N, C-alpha and C. Protein backbone atom coordinates (compact mmCIF):
# COMPACT_ATOMS: atom_id res chain seq x y z
N MET A 1 42.41 99.67 -82.48
CA MET A 1 42.87 99.69 -83.85
C MET A 1 41.70 99.60 -84.82
N ASN A 2 40.69 98.82 -84.50
CA ASN A 2 39.53 98.69 -85.37
C ASN A 2 38.46 99.73 -85.07
N ASP A 3 38.73 100.62 -84.11
CA ASP A 3 37.72 101.62 -83.75
C ASP A 3 37.31 102.47 -84.94
N TRP A 4 38.28 102.90 -85.73
CA TRP A 4 37.94 103.74 -86.87
C TRP A 4 37.17 102.94 -87.91
N ARG A 5 37.45 101.65 -88.03
CA ARG A 5 36.71 100.82 -88.98
C ARG A 5 35.27 100.63 -88.53
N ILE A 6 35.07 100.45 -87.25
CA ILE A 6 33.72 100.29 -86.73
C ILE A 6 32.92 101.57 -86.97
N GLU A 7 33.54 102.71 -86.70
CA GLU A 7 32.86 103.99 -86.96
C GLU A 7 32.58 104.18 -88.45
N GLU A 8 33.50 103.78 -89.28
CA GLU A 8 33.32 103.88 -90.73
C GLU A 8 32.18 102.97 -91.19
N LEU A 9 32.10 101.77 -90.62
CA LEU A 9 31.00 100.86 -90.95
C LEU A 9 29.66 101.48 -90.60
N LYS A 10 29.57 102.07 -89.42
CA LYS A 10 28.32 102.70 -89.00
C LYS A 10 27.93 103.82 -89.95
N ARG A 11 28.91 104.63 -90.34
CA ARG A 11 28.64 105.74 -91.26
C ARG A 11 28.18 105.22 -92.62
N LEU A 12 28.86 104.21 -93.14
CA LEU A 12 28.50 103.65 -94.44
C LEU A 12 27.12 103.00 -94.40
N GLU A 13 26.79 102.32 -93.31
CA GLU A 13 25.48 101.70 -93.20
C GLU A 13 24.37 102.75 -93.17
N LYS A 14 24.60 103.86 -92.47
CA LYS A 14 23.61 104.94 -92.45
C LYS A 14 23.43 105.52 -93.85
N GLU A 15 24.53 105.72 -94.56
CA GLU A 15 24.46 106.28 -95.91
C GLU A 15 23.77 105.31 -96.86
N ARG A 16 24.05 104.00 -96.72
CA ARG A 16 23.38 102.99 -97.54
C ARG A 16 21.88 103.02 -97.29
N ASP A 17 21.49 103.05 -96.02
CA ASP A 17 20.07 103.06 -95.68
C ASP A 17 19.38 104.32 -96.20
N ARG A 18 20.08 105.44 -96.13
CA ARG A 18 19.51 106.69 -96.63
C ARG A 18 19.26 106.59 -98.14
N ASN A 19 20.23 106.03 -98.86
CA ASN A 19 20.08 105.89 -100.30
C ASN A 19 18.98 104.90 -100.67
N LEU A 20 18.83 103.86 -99.89
CA LEU A 20 17.73 102.93 -100.14
C LEU A 20 16.38 103.61 -99.93
N ALA A 21 16.32 104.47 -98.94
CA ALA A 21 15.06 105.16 -98.63
C ALA A 21 14.64 106.10 -99.76
N ILE A 22 15.62 106.65 -100.47
CA ILE A 22 15.29 107.56 -101.57
C ILE A 22 15.38 106.86 -102.92
N HIS A 23 15.40 105.52 -102.89
CA HIS A 23 15.33 104.67 -104.08
C HIS A 23 16.53 104.84 -105.01
N CYS A 24 17.72 104.93 -104.43
CA CYS A 24 18.96 104.95 -105.21
C CYS A 24 19.68 103.61 -105.01
N GLU A 25 19.18 102.57 -105.65
CA GLU A 25 19.71 101.24 -105.42
C GLU A 25 21.17 101.10 -105.85
N TYR A 26 21.54 101.76 -106.94
CA TYR A 26 22.91 101.64 -107.43
C TYR A 26 23.92 102.26 -106.46
N VAL A 27 23.56 103.40 -105.90
CA VAL A 27 24.44 104.05 -104.93
C VAL A 27 24.48 103.24 -103.64
N ALA A 28 23.34 102.71 -103.23
CA ALA A 28 23.29 101.88 -102.03
C ALA A 28 24.15 100.63 -102.21
N ALA A 29 24.16 100.07 -103.42
CA ALA A 29 24.98 98.89 -103.69
C ALA A 29 26.47 99.22 -103.58
N LYS A 30 26.84 100.43 -103.99
CA LYS A 30 28.23 100.86 -103.86
C LYS A 30 28.65 100.89 -102.40
N PHE A 31 27.79 101.43 -101.54
CA PHE A 31 28.08 101.48 -100.12
C PHE A 31 28.11 100.08 -99.52
N GLN A 32 27.24 99.19 -99.99
CA GLN A 32 27.23 97.82 -99.49
C GLN A 32 28.54 97.11 -99.84
N ARG A 33 29.08 97.36 -101.04
CA ARG A 33 30.36 96.76 -101.41
C ARG A 33 31.48 97.27 -100.50
N MET A 34 31.45 98.55 -100.16
CA MET A 34 32.46 99.09 -99.25
C MET A 34 32.33 98.47 -97.86
N ILE A 35 31.09 98.30 -97.40
CA ILE A 35 30.84 97.68 -96.09
C ILE A 35 31.38 96.26 -96.09
N ASP A 36 31.07 95.51 -97.14
CA ASP A 36 31.53 94.12 -97.22
C ASP A 36 33.05 94.04 -97.23
N ARG A 37 33.71 94.95 -97.95
CA ARG A 37 35.16 94.94 -98.02
C ARG A 37 35.79 95.20 -96.65
N ILE A 38 35.25 96.17 -95.91
CA ILE A 38 35.79 96.49 -94.59
C ILE A 38 35.55 95.32 -93.63
N LYS A 39 34.36 94.70 -93.69
CA LYS A 39 34.08 93.56 -92.81
C LYS A 39 35.02 92.40 -93.12
N LYS A 40 35.31 92.18 -94.39
CA LYS A 40 36.22 91.10 -94.77
C LYS A 40 37.63 91.39 -94.26
N GLU A 41 38.08 92.63 -94.38
CA GLU A 41 39.40 93.01 -93.86
C GLU A 41 39.47 92.80 -92.35
N MET A 42 38.39 93.13 -91.64
CA MET A 42 38.37 92.95 -90.20
C MET A 42 38.41 91.47 -89.84
N GLU A 43 37.71 90.63 -90.59
CA GLU A 43 37.74 89.19 -90.33
C GLU A 43 39.13 88.62 -90.55
N ILE A 44 39.80 89.07 -91.60
CA ILE A 44 41.16 88.60 -91.89
C ILE A 44 42.09 89.02 -90.76
N GLU A 45 41.97 90.26 -90.31
CA GLU A 45 42.81 90.75 -89.21
C GLU A 45 42.55 89.97 -87.94
N ASN A 46 41.30 89.70 -87.63
CA ASN A 46 40.96 88.96 -86.43
C ASN A 46 41.50 87.54 -86.49
N GLY A 47 41.51 86.95 -87.67
CA GLY A 47 42.05 85.61 -87.83
C GLY A 47 43.55 85.56 -87.58
N LYS A 48 44.25 86.60 -87.97
CA LYS A 48 45.70 86.68 -87.76
C LYS A 48 46.04 86.85 -86.29
N GLU A 49 45.18 87.57 -85.55
CA GLU A 49 45.45 87.83 -84.13
C GLU A 49 45.26 86.57 -83.30
N ASN A 50 44.35 85.71 -83.69
CA ASN A 50 44.04 84.51 -82.89
C ASN A 50 44.99 83.40 -83.15
């Protein structure tokens, strides 16, 4: 169930790193917020399962 989220995290992290490399801090921050939101959702889901 979280497989697509894990793949999405990997994609977003690559895009964030790419933007940091070309000095687009604002765009990289947008991707970091998306990463944080998905990680938080996964933590909440994991807490419900346990």
